[in-house]
Every structure is written in C-alpha cells, then in structure tokens.
Amino acid sequence: MTLVHINSEASARSVQVDLYRFANIAPGATVTPIVTTESSADDVTDHALLAGAAVPVDAASKSATLTLPAKSVTTLVVSGVSGVAADAAVFEDGETYQLFGVQSGNALAPDPNGLAIRTGATTADAAPAQAWTVHSISGEGTNRHRIALEAGDGRFFAVNGTSTTLASADAAAAASDPALQWIPSTTDGRTFSLLSASAERVLDVKGQGTADGAAVGTWTSNNGGNQRWTLASTRVANVTPVTVAAVRPRGAAAGLAPFHAHQDRETASS
C-alpha cells in the first residue's frame, strides 16, 4: 500500500500511520518515506523523491510514526501488512448495520418526518427499526464508494432537496438515482460521515442534538461529532453449543438422563 501526505506547514509534522484495519502485521513490516521538498533554483530535481529510512510498524498498536519535513510531499510505502481485520468497520455490500452518532451515542432510525436518532435497540424485536442494509453501487474499496441504505421496512434513506426522507424504491432504482446514494468518508478508519451524492451535504443531527428523537438532516461538512457515525454489524458472529444437565429433584427416581440443548448467542458490537 502507498499513501501520500502533504505537509504545507513551515515546520516538521509528526504523522501516525494507523494500520489497525489490516489483519496481519508481519515481522519486519515497515513504512518507508520517499520525500520531495522545495528544490534549489539551480537544480529543480535535487530534493525530489529522496528515500528515507524505513520505520518499523509496531505490531501491538498496528501503527508507525514518522516525522515529515516542512513544505514537503511524502509517499509512504507500507510493506508487510495484509488481510482485513475482523473488526474493521466497512460498508460491505449486503451487510446490515446499526449507525450510531459519535456525539450522541444514539442510533440512526426512520422517523415519520424523515430520520432521527433513537436510543440503541437492546432486543431482537426492536433492532430491525434501526437496521440498515448496504447496497454497493460503485467504487467499492475506494474513497468514492457509493452506497444505498435500505431500512428494515424496505424503504431507502434519501434526500429531498437538502432534507432527509425515506423513499419507496428497490436496489435497481437506487443505482440510478443520486438522491438515494451516499458516499462514506473517514479520516480515522473508525468513524464515518455520509455525503449525499445529490445534495453534496453530509448527514447531520440538527442543532447537534443528542436526545432521543432528535431530527437528522443534511449540512455542510465540518467533521463535527454530530456528522460522524460508527458502525455496528448485526451479523451473528458465532453459535455456541451449551450443555444443560437435568436437575434431579430430591427423592426422585433414579435413571434420569441428562438432556442437551443448543443456545444461539448473538455477538454484535452494539
């Protein structure tokens, strides 16, 4: 993997490359900077593409920290990392998620007037009202990934002008209607903003509200906590067999056999 970082400031900058979303950090994994700074008038290439020392990736934190010069453009070449971490937050096609507001901790949910935030569901009956299924439209795996989000009742979350609404549609309609399309964006790999492809504004809890029922609309992006969301997959992670032994009542006849049952255990980050 390669990254490009521009430091336009007049002083050096410390940059941490966070690689937590990779599953495997190999022994000897490194990040190598290749730096270009302002060249002299006599030779416009003399400060171009200068390779620096490789910086080891710390396996415990899955990160590497580098100091980049002032007024520089640096290519960071990452080697020795692979795979996708099991807990990496992504908008995966066909997966169903709850979306929790960073500022409020409440979940995005349909509302008679569009969208709102609600206290996170804690029961199986309540969860579908806060569940959103991803339909990948284009650009999967890039920073231009377009998705549509389908509510538990089959409607798609959309914009009408700059207001949020829920539209009766299907995946094919969403693929051709920018009003039903959203572009996820992240600066930290853990929290996301959702940019409307048609309104060119991001999903926003109005007035930075945090109460149950606070309305959700769209606004110009400012990276505020009321505009960022975390994902919680609703996928069942594992099913654990549980052995339950019959309890023999005092004085009961001998010969009772133990019985076995299987209990489904749902593991979700919500």
mmCIF file of C-alpha atoms in Angstrom:
data_model
loop_
_atom_site.group_PDB
_atom_site.id
_atom_site.type_symbol
_atom_site.label_atom_id
_atom_site.label_comp_id
_atom_site.label_asym_id
_atom_site.label_seq_id
_atom_site.Cartn_x
_atom_site.Cartn_y
_atom_site.Cartn_z
ATOM 1 C CA MET A 1 0.000 0.000 0.000
ATOM 2 C CA THR A 2 1.147 3.561 -0.674
ATOM 3 C CA LEU A 3 -0.090 6.776 0.911
ATOM 4 C CA VAL A 4 0.684 10.391 0.056
ATOM 5 C CA HIS A 5 0.937 13.081 2.715
ATOM 6 C CA ILE A 6 1.325 16.812 2.030
ATOM 7 C CA ASN A 7 2.814 18.970 4.774
ATOM 8 C CA SER A 8 2.232 22.571 3.708
ATOM 9 C CA GLU A 9 3.347 23.982 7.057
ATOM 10 C CA ALA A 10 6.626 25.785 7.777
ATOM 11 C CA SER A 11 7.669 23.197 10.375
ATOM 12 C CA ALA A 12 8.047 19.422 10.501
ATOM 13 C CA ARG A 13 4.978 17.344 11.304
ATOM 14 C CA SER A 14 4.649 14.062 13.186
ATOM 15 C CA VAL A 15 2.307 11.630 11.408
ATOM 16 C CA GLN A 16 0.978 8.334 12.738
ATOM 17 C CA VAL A 17 0.061 5.745 10.109
ATOM 18 C CA ASP A 18 -2.752 3.690 11.676
ATOM 19 C CA LEU A 19 -2.924 0.175 10.188
ATOM 20 C CA TYR A 20 -5.404 -1.384 12.623
ATOM 21 C CA ARG A 21 -7.796 -2.431 9.858
ATOM 22 C CA PHE A 22 -5.251 -4.899 8.488
ATOM 23 C CA ALA A 23 -5.485 -8.431 9.867
ATOM 24 C CA ASN A 24 -1.787 -9.338 9.723
ATOM 25 C CA ILE A 25 1.340 -7.391 10.637
ATOM 26 C CA ALA A 26 4.341 -9.457 9.530
ATOM 27 C CA PRO A 27 7.658 -9.397 11.428
ATOM 28 C CA GLY A 28 9.746 -6.698 9.808
ATOM 29 C CA ALA A 29 6.756 -4.707 8.486
ATOM 30 C CA THR A 30 7.810 -1.141 7.680
ATOM 31 C CA VAL A 31 6.721 2.244 6.382
ATOM 32 C CA THR A 32 9.303 3.897 4.104
ATOM 33 C CA PRO A 33 9.061 7.651 3.365
ATOM 34 C CA ILE A 34 10.029 8.956 -0.080
ATOM 35 C CA VAL A 35 10.214 12.720 0.320
ATOM 36 C CA THR A 36 10.141 15.688 -2.038
ATOM 37 C CA THR A 37 10.868 19.163 -0.662
ATOM 38 C CA GLU A 38 11.497 22.508 -2.363
ATOM 39 C CA SER A 39 14.495 22.268 -4.675
ATOM 40 C CA SER A 40 17.159 24.849 -5.400
ATOM 41 C CA ALA A 41 16.874 27.219 -8.331
ATOM 42 C CA ASP A 42 19.937 25.640 -9.952
ATOM 43 C CA ASP A 43 18.522 22.115 -9.969
ATOM 44 C CA VAL A 44 14.765 21.689 -9.680
ATOM 45 C CA THR A 45 15.142 17.956 -9.034
ATOM 46 C CA ASP A 46 17.840 17.893 -6.361
ATOM 47 C CA HIS A 47 15.325 17.483 -3.487
ATOM 48 C CA ALA A 48 12.940 15.181 -5.308
ATOM 49 C CA LEU A 49 11.993 11.622 -4.328
ATOM 50 C CA LEU A 50 14.592 11.094 -1.622
ATOM 51 C CA ALA A 51 14.075 7.767 0.160
ATOM 52 C CA GLY A 52 14.332 7.916 3.938
ATOM 53 C CA ALA A 53 14.975 5.191 6.491
ATOM 54 C CA ALA A 54 12.266 2.545 6.830
ATOM 55 C CA VAL A 55 10.294 2.887 10.078
ATOM 56 C CA PRO A 56 9.212 -0.374 11.776
ATOM 57 C CA VAL A 57 5.483 -0.959 12.269
ATOM 58 C CA ASP A 58 4.675 -1.552 15.935
ATOM 59 C CA ALA A 59 2.780 -4.869 15.988
ATOM 60 C CA ALA A 60 0.984 -4.085 19.257
ATOM 61 C CA SER A 61 -0.510 -0.759 18.146
ATOM 62 C CA LYS A 62 -0.527 -1.634 14.426
ATOM 63 C CA SER A 63 0.941 1.761 13.639
ATOM 64 C CA ALA A 64 4.103 3.607 12.682
ATOM 65 C CA THR A 65 5.019 7.209 13.497
ATOM 66 C CA LEU A 66 7.130 9.314 11.139
ATOM 67 C CA THR A 67 8.364 12.907 11.171
ATOM 68 C CA LEU A 68 7.859 14.600 7.807
ATOM 69 C CA PRO A 69 9.764 17.747 6.787
ATOM 70 C CA ALA A 70 8.248 21.178 6.355
ATOM 71 C CA LYS A 71 6.882 22.073 2.926
ATOM 72 C CA SER A 72 7.028 18.500 1.693
ATOM 73 C CA VAL A 73 5.159 15.876 -0.289
ATOM 74 C CA THR A 74 5.869 12.375 1.018
ATOM 75 C CA THR A 75 4.960 8.997 -0.412
ATOM 76 C CA LEU A 76 4.667 6.423 2.377
ATOM 77 C CA VAL A 77 5.331 2.880 1.169
ATOM 78 C CA VAL A 78 3.790 0.333 3.553
ATOM 79 C CA SER A 79 5.206 -3.199 3.418
ATOM 80 C CA GLY A 80 4.434 -6.378 5.347
ATOM 81 C CA VAL A 81 0.754 -5.858 6.158
ATOM 82 C CA SER A 82 -2.119 -7.870 4.702
ATOM 83 C CA GLY A 83 -5.704 -9.022 5.145
ATOM 84 C CA VAL A 84 -8.700 -7.295 6.680
ATOM 85 C CA ALA A 85 -9.186 -7.242 10.454
ATOM 86 C CA ALA A 86 -12.328 -8.981 11.673
ATOM 87 C CA ASP A 87 -13.485 -5.814 13.447
ATOM 88 C CA ALA A 88 -12.706 -3.407 10.617
ATOM 89 C CA ALA A 89 -15.622 -1.055 10.070
ATOM 90 C CA VAL A 90 -16.644 -1.067 6.408
ATOM 91 C CA PHE A 91 -19.826 -0.615 4.411
ATOM 92 C CA GLU A 92 -19.906 -4.133 2.966
ATOM 93 C CA ASP A 93 -22.394 -4.970 0.234
ATOM 94 C CA GLY A 94 -25.318 -6.964 1.605
ATOM 95 C CA GLU A 95 -24.354 -6.465 5.253
ATOM 96 C CA THR A 96 -26.728 -4.933 7.792
ATOM 97 C CA TYR A 97 -25.569 -2.375 10.367
ATOM 98 C CA GLN A 98 -26.729 -0.015 13.052
ATOM 99 C CA LEU A 99 -25.270 3.504 12.713
ATOM 100 C CA PHE A 100 -24.505 5.275 15.999
ATOM 101 C CA GLY A 101 -23.899 9.011 16.230
ATOM 102 C CA VAL A 102 -20.460 9.847 17.627
ATOM 103 C CA GLN A 103 -21.757 12.814 19.619
ATOM 104 C CA SER A 104 -24.974 11.275 20.945
ATOM 105 C CA GLY A 105 -24.266 7.547 21.032
ATOM 106 C CA ASN A 106 -27.810 7.060 19.690
ATOM 107 C CA ALA A 107 -28.763 5.046 16.623
ATOM 108 C CA LEU A 108 -29.981 6.350 13.276
ATOM 109 C CA ALA A 109 -33.610 5.332 12.719
ATOM 110 C CA PRO A 110 -36.582 6.083 10.452
ATOM 111 C CA ASP A 111 -38.918 8.815 11.662
ATOM 112 C CA PRO A 112 -42.328 9.960 10.399
ATOM 113 C CA ASN A 113 -40.676 13.160 9.176
ATOM 114 C CA GLY A 114 -37.536 11.534 7.740
ATOM 115 C CA LEU A 115 -34.714 10.390 10.018
ATOM 116 C CA ALA A 116 -33.937 10.746 13.722
ATOM 117 C CA ILE A 117 -31.623 9.323 16.374
ATOM 118 C CA ARG A 118 -33.013 6.860 18.899
ATOM 119 C CA THR A 119 -31.673 5.077 21.970
ATOM 120 C CA GLY A 120 -29.894 1.959 20.749
ATOM 121 C CA ALA A 121 -32.095 -1.132 20.488
ATOM 122 C CA THR A 122 -31.349 -3.877 23.001
ATOM 123 C CA THR A 123 -33.877 -6.515 21.931
ATOM 124 C CA ALA A 124 -34.304 -8.572 18.768
ATOM 125 C CA ASP A 125 -37.783 -7.115 18.235
ATOM 126 C CA ALA A 126 -36.552 -3.518 18.371
ATOM 127 C CA ALA A 127 -33.356 -3.954 16.331
ATOM 128 C CA PRO A 128 -34.906 -4.049 12.801
ATOM 129 C CA ALA A 129 -36.195 -0.491 13.241
ATOM 130 C CA GLN A 130 -32.551 0.668 13.451
ATOM 131 C CA ALA A 131 -31.062 -1.733 10.882
ATOM 132 C CA TRP A 132 -29.664 -0.513 7.553
ATOM 133 C CA THR A 133 -28.676 -2.894 4.757
ATOM 134 C CA VAL A 134 -25.914 -1.754 2.407
ATOM 135 C CA HIS A 135 -26.318 -1.921 -1.372
ATOM 136 C CA SER A 136 -22.986 -1.197 -3.056
ATOM 137 C CA ILE A 137 -23.439 0.838 -6.242
ATOM 138 C CA SER A 138 -19.935 1.677 -7.470
ATOM 139 C CA GLY A 139 -16.350 2.320 -6.384
ATOM 140 C CA GLU A 140 -16.207 -0.350 -3.668
ATOM 141 C CA GLY A 141 -12.787 -0.345 -1.990
ATOM 142 C CA THR A 142 -12.080 3.286 -2.932
ATOM 143 C CA ASN A 143 -12.776 6.668 -1.379
ATOM 144 C CA ARG A 144 -15.510 7.197 -3.987
ATOM 145 C CA HIS A 145 -17.580 4.216 -2.875
ATOM 146 C CA ARG A 146 -21.285 4.890 -3.479
ATOM 147 C CA ILE A 147 -23.879 3.004 -1.481
ATOM 148 C CA ALA A 148 -27.612 2.954 -0.851
ATOM 149 C CA LEU A 149 -29.004 2.165 2.616
ATOM 150 C CA GLU A 150 -32.201 0.159 2.972
ATOM 151 C CA ALA A 151 -34.242 0.411 6.174
ATOM 152 C CA GLY A 152 -35.757 -2.601 7.889
ATOM 153 C CA ASP A 153 -39.147 -1.820 6.320
ATOM 154 C CA GLY A 154 -37.718 -1.925 2.787
ATOM 155 C CA ARG A 155 -37.563 1.824 2.134
ATOM 156 C CA PHE A 156 -34.319 3.596 1.223
ATOM 157 C CA PHE A 157 -32.928 6.591 3.015
ATOM 158 C CA ALA A 158 -32.669 9.541 0.652
ATOM 159 C CA VAL A 159 -32.700 13.303 0.320
ATOM 160 C CA ASN A 160 -35.440 15.565 -0.960
ATOM 161 C CA GLY A 161 -33.586 18.754 -1.763
ATOM 162 C CA THR A 162 -31.450 19.010 1.371
ATOM 163 C CA SER A 163 -33.893 17.288 3.764
ATOM 164 C CA THR A 164 -33.771 13.595 4.602
ATOM 165 C CA THR A 165 -36.619 11.294 3.685
ATOM 166 C CA LEU A 166 -37.423 7.612 3.213
ATOM 167 C CA ALA A 167 -38.220 6.556 -0.343
ATOM 168 C CA SER A 168 -40.114 3.522 -1.577
ATOM 169 C CA ALA A 169 -37.640 2.045 -4.053
ATOM 170 C CA ASP A 170 -35.538 -1.000 -4.806
ATOM 171 C CA ALA A 171 -31.806 -1.563 -5.335
ATOM 172 C CA ALA A 172 -32.101 -1.037 -9.113
ATOM 173 C CA ALA A 173 -33.800 2.324 -8.629
ATOM 174 C CA ALA A 174 -31.214 3.371 -6.063
ATOM 175 C CA ALA A 175 -28.418 2.596 -8.517
ATOM 176 C CA SER A 176 -29.812 5.170 -10.971
ATOM 177 C CA ASP A 177 -30.982 7.893 -8.559
ATOM 178 C CA PRO A 178 -28.308 10.088 -6.907
ATOM 179 C CA ALA A 179 -30.865 11.205 -4.304
ATOM 180 C CA LEU A 180 -30.690 7.675 -2.849
ATOM 181 C CA GLN A 181 -26.887 7.438 -2.986
ATOM 182 C CA TRP A 182 -24.353 8.165 -0.252
ATOM 183 C CA ILE A 183 -20.552 8.318 -0.191
ATOM 184 C CA PRO A 184 -18.947 7.178 3.105
ATOM 185 C CA SER A 185 -15.825 9.053 4.157
ATOM 186 C CA THR A 186 -13.463 8.532 7.084
ATOM 187 C CA THR A 187 -10.395 10.267 8.455
ATOM 188 C CA ASP A 188 -9.621 7.705 11.153
ATOM 189 C CA GLY A 189 -10.943 4.386 9.820
ATOM 190 C CA ARG A 190 -13.361 4.116 12.742
ATOM 191 C CA THR A 191 -15.946 6.860 12.264
ATOM 192 C CA PHE A 192 -17.692 7.866 9.046
ATOM 193 C CA SER A 193 -19.514 10.780 7.506
ATOM 194 C CA LEU A 194 -22.124 10.120 4.805
ATOM 195 C CA LEU A 195 -22.142 12.555 1.882
ATOM 196 C CA SER A 196 -25.300 12.813 -0.222
ATOM 197 C CA ALA A 197 -24.393 12.303 -3.881
ATOM 198 C CA SER A 198 -27.100 14.743 -4.980
ATOM 199 C CA ALA A 199 -27.211 17.359 -2.201
ATOM 200 C CA GLU A 200 -23.411 17.363 -1.694
ATOM 201 C CA ARG A 201 -24.006 17.733 2.060
ATOM 202 C CA VAL A 202 -23.417 15.230 4.834
ATOM 203 C CA LEU A 203 -25.812 13.531 7.204
ATOM 204 C CA ASP A 204 -26.137 15.810 10.249
ATOM 205 C CA VAL A 205 -28.001 15.655 13.585
ATOM 206 C CA LYS A 206 -29.775 19.009 13.626
ATOM 207 C CA GLY A 207 -28.623 21.522 16.207
ATOM 208 C CA GLN A 208 -26.073 18.996 17.498
ATOM 209 C CA GLY A 209 -28.963 17.340 19.327
ATOM 210 C CA THR A 210 -28.303 14.290 21.479
ATOM 211 C CA ALA A 211 -31.783 13.480 22.837
ATOM 212 C CA ASP A 212 -33.869 10.519 21.770
ATOM 213 C CA GLY A 213 -35.866 11.681 18.739
ATOM 214 C CA ALA A 214 -33.510 14.477 17.618
ATOM 215 C CA ALA A 215 -34.044 15.104 13.919
ATOM 216 C CA VAL A 216 -31.407 14.208 11.315
ATOM 217 C CA GLY A 217 -30.956 16.229 8.132
ATOM 218 C CA THR A 218 -28.012 17.305 5.976
ATOM 219 C CA TRP A 219 -25.499 20.125 6.349
ATOM 220 C CA THR A 220 -22.177 21.360 5.022
ATOM 221 C CA SER A 221 -19.404 19.088 6.270
ATOM 222 C CA ASN A 222 -17.443 20.297 9.311
ATOM 223 C CA ASN A 223 -16.344 16.885 10.728
ATOM 224 C CA GLY A 224 -18.343 17.504 13.919
ATOM 225 C CA GLY A 225 -19.399 14.671 16.184
ATOM 226 C CA ASN A 226 -22.997 15.225 15.062
ATOM 227 C CA GLN A 227 -21.907 14.420 11.494
ATOM 228 C CA ARG A 228 -19.926 11.250 12.177
ATOM 229 C CA TRP A 229 -21.180 7.709 12.718
ATOM 230 C CA THR A 230 -19.839 4.373 13.909
ATOM 231 C CA LEU A 231 -20.949 1.025 12.512
ATOM 232 C CA ALA A 232 -22.218 -1.956 14.482
ATOM 233 C CA SER A 233 -22.745 -5.114 12.487
ATOM 234 C CA THR A 234 -25.897 -7.059 13.251
ATOM 235 C CA ARG A 235 -24.360 -10.292 11.946
ATOM 236 C CA VAL A 236 -24.474 -13.338 14.246
ATOM 237 C CA ALA A 237 -20.798 -13.921 14.934
ATOM 238 C CA ASN A 238 -20.948 -17.401 16.398
ATOM 239 C CA VAL A 239 -23.234 -20.097 17.731
ATOM 240 C CA THR A 240 -22.024 -21.799 20.888
ATOM 241 C CA PRO A 241 -23.338 -25.214 21.945
ATOM 242 C CA VAL A 242 -24.401 -25.231 25.592
ATOM 243 C CA THR A 243 -24.853 -28.428 27.607
ATOM 244 C CA VAL A 244 -27.612 -28.244 30.196
ATOM 245 C CA ALA A 245 -27.859 -31.026 32.800
ATOM 246 C CA ALA A 246 -31.203 -32.042 34.208
ATOM 247 C CA VAL A 247 -31.557 -31.414 37.916
ATOM 248 C CA ARG A 248 -32.924 -34.424 39.767
ATOM 249 C CA PRO A 249 -35.441 -33.374 42.433
ATOM 250 C CA ARG A 250 -34.659 -34.663 45.879
ATOM 251 C CA GLY A 251 -36.216 -38.078 46.305
ATOM 252 C CA ALA A 252 -36.892 -38.541 42.591
ATOM 253 C CA ALA A 253 -36.458 -41.909 40.982
ATOM 254 C CA ALA A 254 -33.061 -42.860 39.675
ATOM 255 C CA GLY A 255 -32.352 -43.171 35.979
ATOM 256 C CA LEU A 256 -32.972 -39.604 34.781
ATOM 257 C CA ALA A 257 -30.747 -38.892 31.808
ATOM 258 C CA PRO A 258 -29.177 -35.501 31.176
ATOM 259 C CA PHE A 259 -30.526 -33.618 28.184
ATOM 260 C CA HIS A 260 -28.740 -31.289 25.766
ATOM 261 C CA ALA A 261 -29.770 -28.026 24.253
ATOM 262 C CA HIS A 262 -28.166 -25.560 21.876
ATOM 263 C CA GLN A 263 -28.316 -21.871 22.612
ATOM 264 C CA ASP A 264 -27.702 -19.331 19.887
ATOM 265 C CA ARG A 265 -25.525 -16.489 21.065
ATOM 266 C CA GLU A 266 -25.547 -13.331 19.019
ATOM 267 C CA THR A 267 -22.428 -11.251 19.203
ATOM 268 C CA ALA A 268 -22.816 -7.743 17.870
ATOM 269 C CA SER A 269 -20.801 -4.666 18.664
ATOM 270 C CA SER A 270 -23.986 -2.851 19.645
#
